[in-house]
Amino acid sequence: MIWIIRNWEVTVFVGALAAVLTHFIWERFQNKRALAKAQQEYDRRLLVREKELAAQGQARLEALFDSMIEGVLLLDPLGRVELYNRSLERMFQLTTGIRGLTIIEAFRLPELVKLGEEVQGAGEVVGFDLELPGENRRHLQANATLVAGAEGARRGALFVFHDITRLRELERTRQEFVANVSHELRTPLSMIKGYTETLLDGAKDDAERATRFLQVIDRHADRLNFLIDDLLVISKLESGQMPLNLQPIELRGLAGRVLEQFAARATGRQVMLSNEVGEGLCATVDVDRLEQVFVNLLDNALKYGPVGGRVTVSGRVNEEGMLELGIQDDGPGIPPEAQARVFERFYRVDKARSREQGGTGLGLAIVKHIVHAHGGKAWVRIEPGRGATFLFSLPQLSAAAAH
Ligand code: ADP
């Protein structure tokens, strides 16, 4: 009986022990599984984060690459396009992708192929200027260099393109300007020199001839003076060194005051001057500069208009709500082919006539600059047989604000 009891107790004990052990092992197994799962989840998140960071880095690099002003092109060791940016697309006006193409396939420019070959041989930065064909001619400065691989092995070539079209244009304009100015200065100077030499050669002893020659010298000296004045004004206007001293002004009054300055000259040529600027039109302007606009336009109207003609200054508010002022004459007018060019420096419709009248060729260019600086524009209207009407616009100032 005692044995049976003992045996029963042992069985219960062993059973309990087994249950406890099983539970313990199960729990550990469960914990291990949870731990492994957590580790897996952690690794997965880490991977996602790394990928996100890599994608962000890549996106930033691409944004930087694409926002560069220079065009960049990377070729692989086989000479095929591996990478390029937006500026390059724009410069070469690429309409399709060029990745994987050779230079000649992508650009059809033998000069670029030559540059690619040169850089392979040179091992240093090679550069040259490139003129792109087509209507919209562009000048590029191209630099190419080899790109080293992991162990210094040659990998490919990197091309960087700078668009120097604007620089070239500025350089051309500067050269043209210097050539024009020299020409304009030389003409009166050679007249002065010629007449002075004639005087010294004996004409000075003939009082009547001497007076005539001295008058010519005086006229050409004046012309030189005007030219230098205009050159200084235009160079200040173009370099933005002429700050505007703005103040509200009533335009009919201003036009009237400028017309008065021309009264004697108009009487001499029997030209009728009239002021048809509407009452109460006001603008915020630099009065001296705006007077110069009126003076230049009225001077031309009297210079090119006929004796016994008529010059009218008008002013109104146009359909765009801008003030529109016009100076109309009944002279020969501007031929249609010159309409777009009359405001250029030194452009003349009739060179001989303009010089003979003492023009500097800068009057309308000055007008254009002053009007632009005031936020307006200047143009000429052509109506065959009705002379020339030079117009300019200015932002309007309400009469209330002017007082
Ligand atoms: P310029 O000193 O030669 O007059 P501008 O710049 O004032 O220079 O004018 C440029 C050219 O435009 C003139 O040479 C002239 O041929 C032409 N022009 C200007 N105003 C008139 C006008 N009212 N009538 C006819 N031609 C004009």
Short mmCIF file of C-alpha atoms and ligand atoms in Angstrom, two decimals:
data_model
loop_
_atom_site.label_atom_id
_atom_site.label_comp_id
_atom_site.label_asym_id
_atom_site.label_seq_id
_atom_site.Cartn_x
_atom_site.Cartn_y
_atom_site.Cartn_z
CA MET A 1 0.00 0.00 0.00
CA ILE A 2 2.85 2.27 1.08
CA TRP A 3 4.65 1.46 -2.25
CA ILE A 4 1.62 2.30 -4.27
CA ILE A 5 1.25 5.63 -2.46
CA ARG A 6 4.92 6.39 -2.96
CA ASN A 7 4.79 5.43 -6.61
CA TRP A 8 1.77 7.66 -7.12
CA GLU A 9 3.51 10.60 -5.53
CA VAL A 10 6.58 10.08 -7.73
CA THR A 11 4.39 9.92 -10.79
CA VAL A 12 2.65 13.14 -9.86
CA PHE A 13 5.97 14.76 -9.07
CA VAL A 14 7.54 13.65 -12.34
CA GLY A 15 4.43 14.73 -14.24
CA ALA A 16 4.50 18.15 -12.62
CA LEU A 17 8.21 18.47 -13.29
CA ALA A 18 7.67 17.52 -16.90
CA ALA A 19 4.86 20.09 -17.22
CA VAL A 20 6.99 22.82 -15.67
CA LEU A 21 9.93 21.92 -17.90
CA THR A 22 7.74 21.78 -21.01
CA HIS A 23 6.25 25.17 -20.16
CA PHE A 24 9.69 26.59 -19.52
CA ILE A 25 11.06 25.24 -22.80
CA TRP A 26 7.96 26.43 -24.71
CA GLU A 27 8.26 29.87 -23.26
CA ARG A 28 11.93 30.11 -24.18
CA PHE A 29 11.12 28.87 -27.65
CA GLN A 30 8.37 31.47 -27.93
CA ASN A 31 10.70 34.23 -26.68
CA LYS A 32 13.37 33.24 -29.14
CA ARG A 33 10.86 33.33 -31.98
CA ALA A 34 9.60 36.75 -30.92
CA LEU A 35 13.17 38.00 -30.66
CA ALA A 36 14.03 36.68 -34.11
CA LYS A 37 10.88 38.30 -35.50
CA ALA A 38 11.72 41.62 -33.84
CA GLN A 39 15.25 41.40 -35.21
CA GLN A 40 13.87 40.69 -38.69
CA GLU A 41 11.48 43.66 -38.42
CA TYR A 42 14.30 45.89 -37.21
CA ASP A 43 16.52 44.78 -40.13
CA ARG A 44 13.68 45.37 -42.57
CA ARG A 45 13.06 48.90 -41.26
CA LEU A 46 16.78 49.63 -41.31
CA LEU A 47 16.91 48.55 -44.94
CA VAL A 48 13.89 50.69 -45.85
CA ARG A 49 15.45 53.71 -44.10
CA GLU A 50 18.79 53.15 -45.83
CA LYS A 51 17.00 52.93 -49.17
CA GLU A 52 15.06 56.12 -48.38
CA LEU A 53 18.26 57.96 -47.44
CA ALA A 54 20.00 56.69 -50.58
CA ALA A 55 17.02 57.79 -52.72
CA GLN A 56 16.99 61.23 -51.03
CA GLY A 57 20.73 61.59 -51.59
CA GLN A 58 20.33 60.54 -55.21
CA ALA A 59 17.42 62.98 -55.71
CA ARG A 60 19.47 65.81 -54.18
CA LEU A 61 22.43 65.01 -56.40
CA GLU A 62 20.20 64.86 -59.47
CA ALA A 63 18.56 68.18 -58.54
CA LEU A 64 22.00 69.74 -58.10
CA PHE A 65 23.22 68.24 -61.36
CA ASP A 66 20.14 69.45 -63.24
CA SER A 67 20.23 72.94 -61.75
CA MET A 68 23.78 73.55 -62.97
CA ILE A 69 24.07 76.30 -65.59
CA GLU A 70 26.79 74.34 -67.37
CA GLY A 71 25.87 71.44 -69.60
CA VAL A 72 27.50 68.23 -68.33
CA LEU A 73 28.05 65.01 -70.27
CA LEU A 74 29.72 61.83 -69.01
CA LEU A 75 30.91 59.18 -71.46
CA ASP A 76 31.67 55.57 -70.47
CA PRO A 77 35.01 53.92 -71.47
CA LEU A 78 33.41 52.79 -74.75
CA GLY A 79 32.58 56.39 -75.61
CA ARG A 80 28.84 56.04 -75.02
CA VAL A 81 26.73 58.57 -73.16
CA GLU A 82 26.34 57.49 -69.53
CA LEU A 83 24.94 60.62 -67.91
CA TYR A 84 23.91 64.18 -68.89
CA ASN A 85 21.97 67.02 -67.32
CA ARG A 86 19.08 69.34 -68.27
CA SER A 87 21.34 72.25 -69.27
CA LEU A 88 22.97 70.01 -71.84
CA GLU A 89 19.54 69.03 -73.20
CA ARG A 90 18.65 72.71 -73.53
CA MET A 91 21.96 73.81 -75.07
CA PHE A 92 21.86 71.14 -77.76
CA GLN A 93 18.03 71.26 -78.00
CA LEU A 94 17.82 67.48 -77.55
CA THR A 95 14.32 66.21 -78.07
CA THR A 96 14.98 62.51 -77.33
CA GLY A 97 17.12 60.67 -74.78
CA ILE A 98 20.76 60.07 -75.78
CA ARG A 99 21.85 57.60 -73.08
CA GLY A 100 23.86 54.74 -74.63
CA LEU A 101 24.56 56.63 -77.89
CA THR A 102 28.02 57.60 -79.19
CA ILE A 103 28.88 61.31 -79.53
CA ILE A 104 28.31 61.36 -83.26
CA GLU A 105 24.97 59.55 -82.93
CA ALA A 106 23.84 61.87 -80.18
CA PHE A 107 25.05 65.27 -81.46
CA ARG A 108 26.09 64.83 -85.12
CA LEU A 109 29.00 67.19 -84.48
CA PRO A 110 32.41 66.00 -85.73
CA GLU A 111 34.12 68.71 -83.60
CA LEU A 112 32.90 66.97 -80.47
CA VAL A 113 34.19 63.60 -81.66
CA LYS A 114 37.57 65.26 -82.25
CA LEU A 115 37.51 66.72 -78.74
CA GLY A 116 36.72 63.24 -77.35
CA GLU A 117 39.71 61.79 -79.21
CA GLU A 118 42.02 64.63 -78.13
CA VAL A 119 41.19 64.18 -74.49
CA GLN A 120 42.01 60.45 -74.66
CA GLY A 121 45.50 61.33 -75.89
CA ALA A 122 46.12 64.40 -73.76
CA GLY A 123 45.29 63.12 -70.29
CA GLU A 124 44.55 66.68 -69.15
CA VAL A 125 41.76 69.21 -69.58
CA VAL A 126 41.25 70.03 -73.25
CA GLY A 127 39.09 72.97 -74.28
CA PHE A 128 37.80 74.67 -77.39
CA ASP A 129 35.01 76.93 -78.63
CA LEU A 130 32.10 75.43 -80.47
CA GLU A 131 29.51 77.16 -82.62
CA LEU A 132 26.24 75.27 -82.82
CA PRO A 133 24.54 75.36 -86.21
CA GLY A 134 20.87 76.29 -86.67
CA GLU A 135 18.72 79.42 -86.60
CA ASN A 136 19.31 80.08 -82.95
CA ARG A 137 23.14 80.19 -83.20
CA ARG A 138 24.82 79.44 -79.90
CA HIS A 139 28.46 79.72 -78.90
CA LEU A 140 29.67 77.16 -76.40
CA GLN A 141 32.97 76.80 -74.66
CA ALA A 142 33.64 73.08 -74.19
CA ASN A 143 36.13 71.55 -71.74
CA ALA A 144 36.79 67.82 -71.56
CA THR A 145 38.80 65.72 -69.15
CA LEU A 146 39.34 62.02 -68.48
CA VAL A 147 37.58 60.52 -65.48
CA ALA A 148 39.72 58.02 -63.52
CA GLY A 149 38.19 54.70 -62.39
CA ALA A 150 38.59 52.88 -59.05
CA GLU A 151 42.31 52.04 -59.28
CA GLY A 152 43.24 54.94 -61.43
CA ALA A 153 42.11 52.98 -64.49
CA ARG A 154 40.67 55.15 -67.25
CA ARG A 155 36.93 55.15 -67.08
CA GLY A 156 35.48 57.63 -69.45
CA ALA A 157 35.41 61.30 -70.32
CA LEU A 158 33.63 64.23 -68.75
CA PHE A 159 32.56 67.20 -70.91
CA VAL A 160 31.49 70.54 -69.45
CA PHE A 161 29.86 73.15 -71.75
CA HIS A 162 29.50 76.88 -70.94
CA ASP A 163 27.08 78.94 -73.03
CA ILE A 164 29.10 82.04 -74.01
CA THR A 165 26.62 83.35 -76.62
CA ARG A 166 25.74 86.43 -74.54
CA LEU A 167 29.41 87.20 -73.87
CA ARG A 168 30.15 86.96 -77.59
CA GLU A 169 27.23 89.27 -78.41
CA LEU A 170 28.40 91.81 -75.84
CA GLU A 171 31.91 91.66 -77.26
CA ARG A 172 30.58 92.17 -80.80
CA THR A 173 28.39 95.08 -79.68
CA ARG A 174 31.35 96.66 -77.91
CA GLN A 175 33.55 96.34 -81.00
CA GLU A 176 30.82 97.77 -83.24
CA PHE A 177 30.30 100.63 -80.80
CA VAL A 178 34.01 101.49 -80.71
CA ALA A 179 34.15 101.32 -84.52
CA ASN A 180 31.07 103.56 -84.85
CA VAL A 181 32.29 106.09 -82.30
CA SER A 182 35.71 106.29 -83.96
CA HIS A 183 34.02 106.85 -87.30
CA GLU A 184 31.70 109.53 -85.92
CA LEU A 185 34.58 111.33 -84.20
CA ARG A 186 36.83 111.10 -87.21
CA THR A 187 34.37 112.79 -89.61
CA PRO A 188 34.16 116.20 -87.86
CA LEU A 189 37.82 115.98 -86.82
CA SER A 190 38.99 115.48 -90.39
CA MET A 191 36.82 118.44 -91.50
CA ILE A 192 38.33 120.63 -88.77
CA LYS A 193 41.83 119.49 -89.73
CA GLY A 194 41.20 120.02 -93.46
CA TYR A 195 39.83 123.56 -93.09
CA THR A 196 42.54 124.52 -90.59
CA GLU A 197 45.24 123.37 -93.02
CA THR A 198 43.62 125.32 -95.86
CA LEU A 199 43.53 128.42 -93.66
CA LEU A 200 47.18 127.99 -92.72
CA ASP A 201 48.09 127.45 -96.37
CA GLY A 202 46.95 131.00 -97.17
CA ALA A 203 43.16 131.18 -96.95
CA LYS A 204 43.54 133.08 -93.65
CA ASP A 205 44.64 136.11 -95.69
CA ASP A 206 41.32 136.24 -97.52
CA ALA A 207 38.93 137.59 -94.87
CA GLU A 208 35.75 136.36 -96.50
CA ARG A 209 37.03 132.79 -97.09
CA ALA A 210 38.61 132.72 -93.64
CA THR A 211 35.27 133.62 -92.00
CA ARG A 212 33.45 130.93 -93.98
CA PHE A 213 36.04 128.30 -93.11
CA LEU A 214 36.04 129.28 -89.45
CA GLN A 215 32.24 128.93 -89.40
CA VAL A 216 32.57 125.37 -90.80
CA ILE A 217 35.21 124.58 -88.17
CA ASP A 218 32.94 125.99 -85.48
CA ARG A 219 30.01 123.84 -86.68
CA HIS A 220 32.08 120.68 -86.65
CA ALA A 221 33.52 121.49 -83.23
CA ASP A 222 29.90 121.83 -81.99
CA ARG A 223 29.10 118.49 -83.56
CA LEU A 224 31.99 116.89 -81.69
CA ASN A 225 30.69 118.44 -78.51
CA PHE A 226 27.15 117.11 -79.05
CA LEU A 227 28.50 113.70 -79.88
CA ILE A 228 30.58 113.54 -76.72
CA ASP A 229 27.63 114.75 -74.62
CA ASP A 230 25.35 112.12 -76.15
CA LEU A 231 27.98 109.41 -75.72
CA LEU A 232 28.30 110.23 -72.04
CA VAL A 233 24.52 110.21 -71.59
CA ILE A 234 24.06 106.91 -73.37
CA SER A 235 26.91 105.20 -71.58
CA LYS A 236 25.46 106.32 -68.22
CA LEU A 237 21.97 105.19 -69.23
CA GLU A 238 23.18 101.82 -70.48
CA SER A 239 25.26 101.10 -67.40
CA GLY A 240 22.39 102.16 -65.11
CA GLN A 241 24.51 104.96 -63.61
CA MET A 242 21.89 107.62 -64.17
CA PRO A 243 19.52 107.41 -61.23
CA LEU A 244 16.09 108.89 -61.89
CA ASN A 245 15.00 111.81 -59.76
CA LEU A 246 11.27 111.01 -59.87
CA GLN A 247 8.50 113.49 -59.18
CA PRO A 248 4.85 113.85 -60.23
CA ILE A 249 4.33 116.13 -63.21
CA GLU A 250 1.50 117.35 -65.43
CA LEU A 251 2.45 116.55 -69.02
CA ARG A 252 0.65 119.24 -71.04
CA GLY A 253 2.56 121.89 -69.10
CA LEU A 254 5.88 120.10 -69.58
CA ALA A 255 5.27 119.68 -73.35
CA GLY A 256 4.37 123.40 -73.58
CA ARG A 257 7.61 124.46 -71.87
CA VAL A 258 9.72 122.32 -74.24
CA LEU A 259 7.80 123.63 -77.27
CA GLU A 260 8.66 127.16 -76.21
CA GLN A 261 12.36 126.30 -76.47
CA PHE A 262 11.76 125.44 -80.14
CA ALA A 263 9.63 128.47 -80.96
CA ALA A 264 12.40 130.56 -82.53
CA ARG A 265 13.69 127.65 -84.61
CA ALA A 266 10.17 126.78 -85.76
CA THR A 267 9.52 130.39 -86.78
CA GLY A 268 12.78 130.36 -88.75
CA ARG A 269 11.50 127.35 -90.70
CA GLN A 270 7.88 128.57 -90.77
CA VAL A 271 6.84 125.43 -88.95
CA MET A 272 3.67 125.47 -86.92
CA LEU A 273 4.02 123.89 -83.48
CA SER A 274 0.95 122.70 -81.60
CA ASN A 275 0.37 121.20 -78.20
CA GLU A 276 -2.49 118.69 -78.20
CA VAL A 277 -1.60 116.89 -74.97
CA GLY A 278 -4.81 116.26 -73.02
CA GLU A 279 -5.39 118.29 -69.84
CA GLY A 280 -4.69 116.69 -66.47
CA LEU A 281 -2.47 113.82 -67.67
CA CYS A 282 0.09 113.16 -64.95
CA ALA A 283 3.07 110.83 -64.58
CA THR A 284 5.89 110.28 -62.13
CA VAL A 285 9.04 111.12 -64.06
CA ASP A 286 12.54 112.51 -63.95
CA VAL A 287 11.66 115.91 -65.42
CA ASP A 288 15.11 116.63 -66.90
CA ARG A 289 15.25 113.22 -68.57
CA LEU A 290 11.69 113.46 -69.91
CA GLU A 291 12.45 116.92 -71.26
CA GLN A 292 15.36 115.35 -73.08
CA VAL A 293 12.96 112.82 -74.69
CA PHE A 294 10.76 115.67 -75.95
CA VAL A 295 13.80 117.70 -77.06
CA ASN A 296 15.30 114.81 -79.07
CA LEU A 297 11.99 114.01 -80.78
CA LEU A 298 11.11 117.63 -81.51
CA ASP A 299 14.63 118.30 -82.76
CA ASN A 300 14.24 115.42 -85.25
CA ALA A 301 10.76 116.54 -86.30
CA LEU A 302 12.08 120.02 -87.13
CA LYS A 303 15.29 118.67 -88.67
CA TYR A 304 13.65 116.15 -90.99
CA GLY A 305 10.28 117.87 -91.50
CA PRO A 306 9.80 120.38 -94.37
CA VAL A 307 9.99 124.16 -94.23
CA GLY A 308 6.43 125.44 -93.75
CA GLY A 309 5.35 122.16 -92.15
CA ARG A 310 3.58 121.31 -88.94
CA VAL A 311 4.72 119.52 -85.76
CA THR A 312 2.17 118.33 -83.21
CA VAL A 313 2.70 116.97 -79.73
CA SER A 314 -0.21 114.83 -78.53
CA GLY A 315 -0.98 112.87 -75.39
CA ARG A 316 -3.79 110.55 -74.27
CA VAL A 317 -4.48 107.46 -72.18
CA ASN A 318 -4.34 104.41 -74.44
CA GLU A 319 -6.33 101.14 -74.40
CA GLU A 320 -3.78 99.57 -72.04
CA GLY A 321 -4.29 102.35 -69.51
CA MET A 322 -0.83 103.83 -70.22
CA LEU A 323 -0.12 107.43 -71.11
CA GLU A 324 0.76 107.64 -74.78
CA LEU A 325 2.62 110.68 -76.08
CA GLY A 326 3.33 111.34 -79.74
CA ILE A 327 5.36 113.80 -81.80
CA GLN A 328 4.09 114.00 -85.35
CA ASP A 329 5.59 115.79 -88.31
CA ASP A 330 4.78 115.99 -92.02
CA GLY A 331 8.25 115.13 -93.31
CA PRO A 332 9.39 112.13 -95.37
CA GLY A 333 8.52 109.63 -92.58
CA ILE A 334 10.37 106.40 -91.84
CA PRO A 335 10.49 103.65 -94.49
CA PRO A 336 8.98 100.34 -93.27
CA GLU A 337 12.33 98.48 -93.48
CA ALA A 338 13.85 100.98 -91.00
CA GLN A 339 10.96 100.89 -88.51
CA ALA A 340 12.53 98.21 -86.28
CA ARG A 341 16.00 99.77 -86.37
CA VAL A 342 15.63 103.55 -85.93
CA PHE A 343 16.07 103.30 -82.16
CA GLU A 344 19.47 101.55 -82.53
CA ARG A 345 22.61 103.52 -81.76
CA PHE A 346 24.03 105.18 -84.90
CA TYR A 347 21.32 103.85 -87.18
CA ARG A 348 20.36 106.40 -89.84
CA VAL A 349 17.84 106.17 -92.62
CA ASP A 350 19.74 108.64 -94.77
CA LYS A 351 23.33 108.81 -93.54
CA ALA A 352 24.42 111.81 -95.58
CA ARG A 353 21.32 113.87 -94.72
CA SER A 354 21.52 113.10 -91.01
CA ARG A 355 25.23 114.03 -90.78
CA GLU A 356 24.70 117.13 -92.84
CA GLN A 357 22.04 118.14 -90.28
CA GLY A 358 24.55 117.63 -87.50
CA GLY A 359 22.89 114.53 -86.00
CA THR A 360 24.85 112.30 -83.66
CA GLY A 361 22.85 109.17 -84.48
CA LEU A 362 22.19 108.67 -80.76
CA GLY A 363 19.06 110.77 -80.21
CA LEU A 364 16.49 107.98 -80.56
CA ALA A 365 18.64 105.46 -78.67
CA ILE A 366 18.67 107.93 -75.75
CA VAL A 367 14.88 108.34 -76.04
CA LYS A 368 14.42 104.55 -75.90
CA HIS A 369 16.63 104.15 -72.82
CA ILE A 370 14.98 106.98 -70.88
CA VAL A 371 11.47 105.75 -71.67
CA HIS A 372 12.39 102.15 -70.69
CA ALA A 373 13.87 103.39 -67.42
CA HIS A 374 10.45 104.95 -66.68
CA GLY A 375 8.67 101.64 -67.34
CA GLY A 376 7.37 102.57 -70.80
CA LYS A 377 8.28 101.82 -74.41
CA ALA A 378 9.07 103.85 -77.52
CA TRP A 379 8.11 103.15 -81.12
CA VAL A 380 7.41 104.83 -84.46
CA ARG A 381 4.16 104.70 -86.41
CA ILE A 382 4.28 104.57 -90.17
CA GLU A 383 1.45 105.98 -92.24
CA PRO A 384 2.57 106.43 -95.85
CA GLY A 385 2.42 110.04 -96.93
CA ARG A 386 1.67 111.34 -93.43
CA GLY A 387 5.18 111.98 -92.11
CA ALA A 388 6.56 110.31 -89.00
CA THR A 389 4.87 109.87 -85.60
CA PHE A 390 7.24 108.92 -82.79
CA LEU A 391 5.38 107.61 -79.77
CA PHE A 392 6.25 106.63 -76.24
CA SER A 393 4.29 105.35 -73.30
CA LEU A 394 4.56 106.03 -69.57
CA PRO A 395 2.75 104.60 -66.57
CA GLN A 396 -0.12 106.88 -65.64
CA LEU A 397 -0.40 108.73 -62.35
CA SER A 398 -3.90 109.74 -61.32
CA ALA A 399 -4.41 113.50 -61.10
CA ALA A 400 -5.39 113.14 -57.43
CA ALA A 401 -2.08 111.48 -56.60
CA ALA A 402 -0.21 114.21 -58.44
CA HIS A 403 -1.44 116.92 -56.04
P1 ADP B 1 20.22 111.60 -85.73
O1 ADP B 1 21.14 112.32 -84.83
O2 ADP B 1 20.90 111.08 -86.94
O3 ADP B 1 18.98 112.37 -86.02
P2 ADP B 1 18.50 109.85 -84.24
O4 ADP B 1 18.81 108.68 -83.39
O5 ADP B 1 17.80 110.98 -83.61
O6 ADP B 1 19.85 110.27 -84.92
O7 ADP B 1 17.61 109.34 -85.45
C1 ADP B 1 18.02 108.20 -86.18
C2 ADP B 1 17.60 108.31 -87.63
O8 ADP B 1 16.17 108.20 -87.75
C3 ADP B 1 17.93 109.62 -88.26
O9 ADP B 1 19.22 109.63 -88.78
C4 ADP B 1 16.89 109.74 -89.37
O10 ADP B 1 17.34 109.03 -90.49
C5 ADP B 1 15.70 109.01 -88.78
N1 ADP B 1 14.70 109.95 -88.21
C6 ADP B 1 14.57 110.30 -86.92
N2 ADP B 1 13.54 111.13 -86.73
C7 ADP B 1 12.99 111.31 -87.95
C8 ADP B 1 11.86 112.06 -88.43
N3 ADP B 1 11.10 112.79 -87.62
N4 ADP B 1 11.58 111.99 -89.76
C9 ADP B 1 12.34 111.26 -90.59
N5 ADP B 1 13.40 110.52 -90.21
C10 ADP B 1 13.73 110.55 -88.90
#
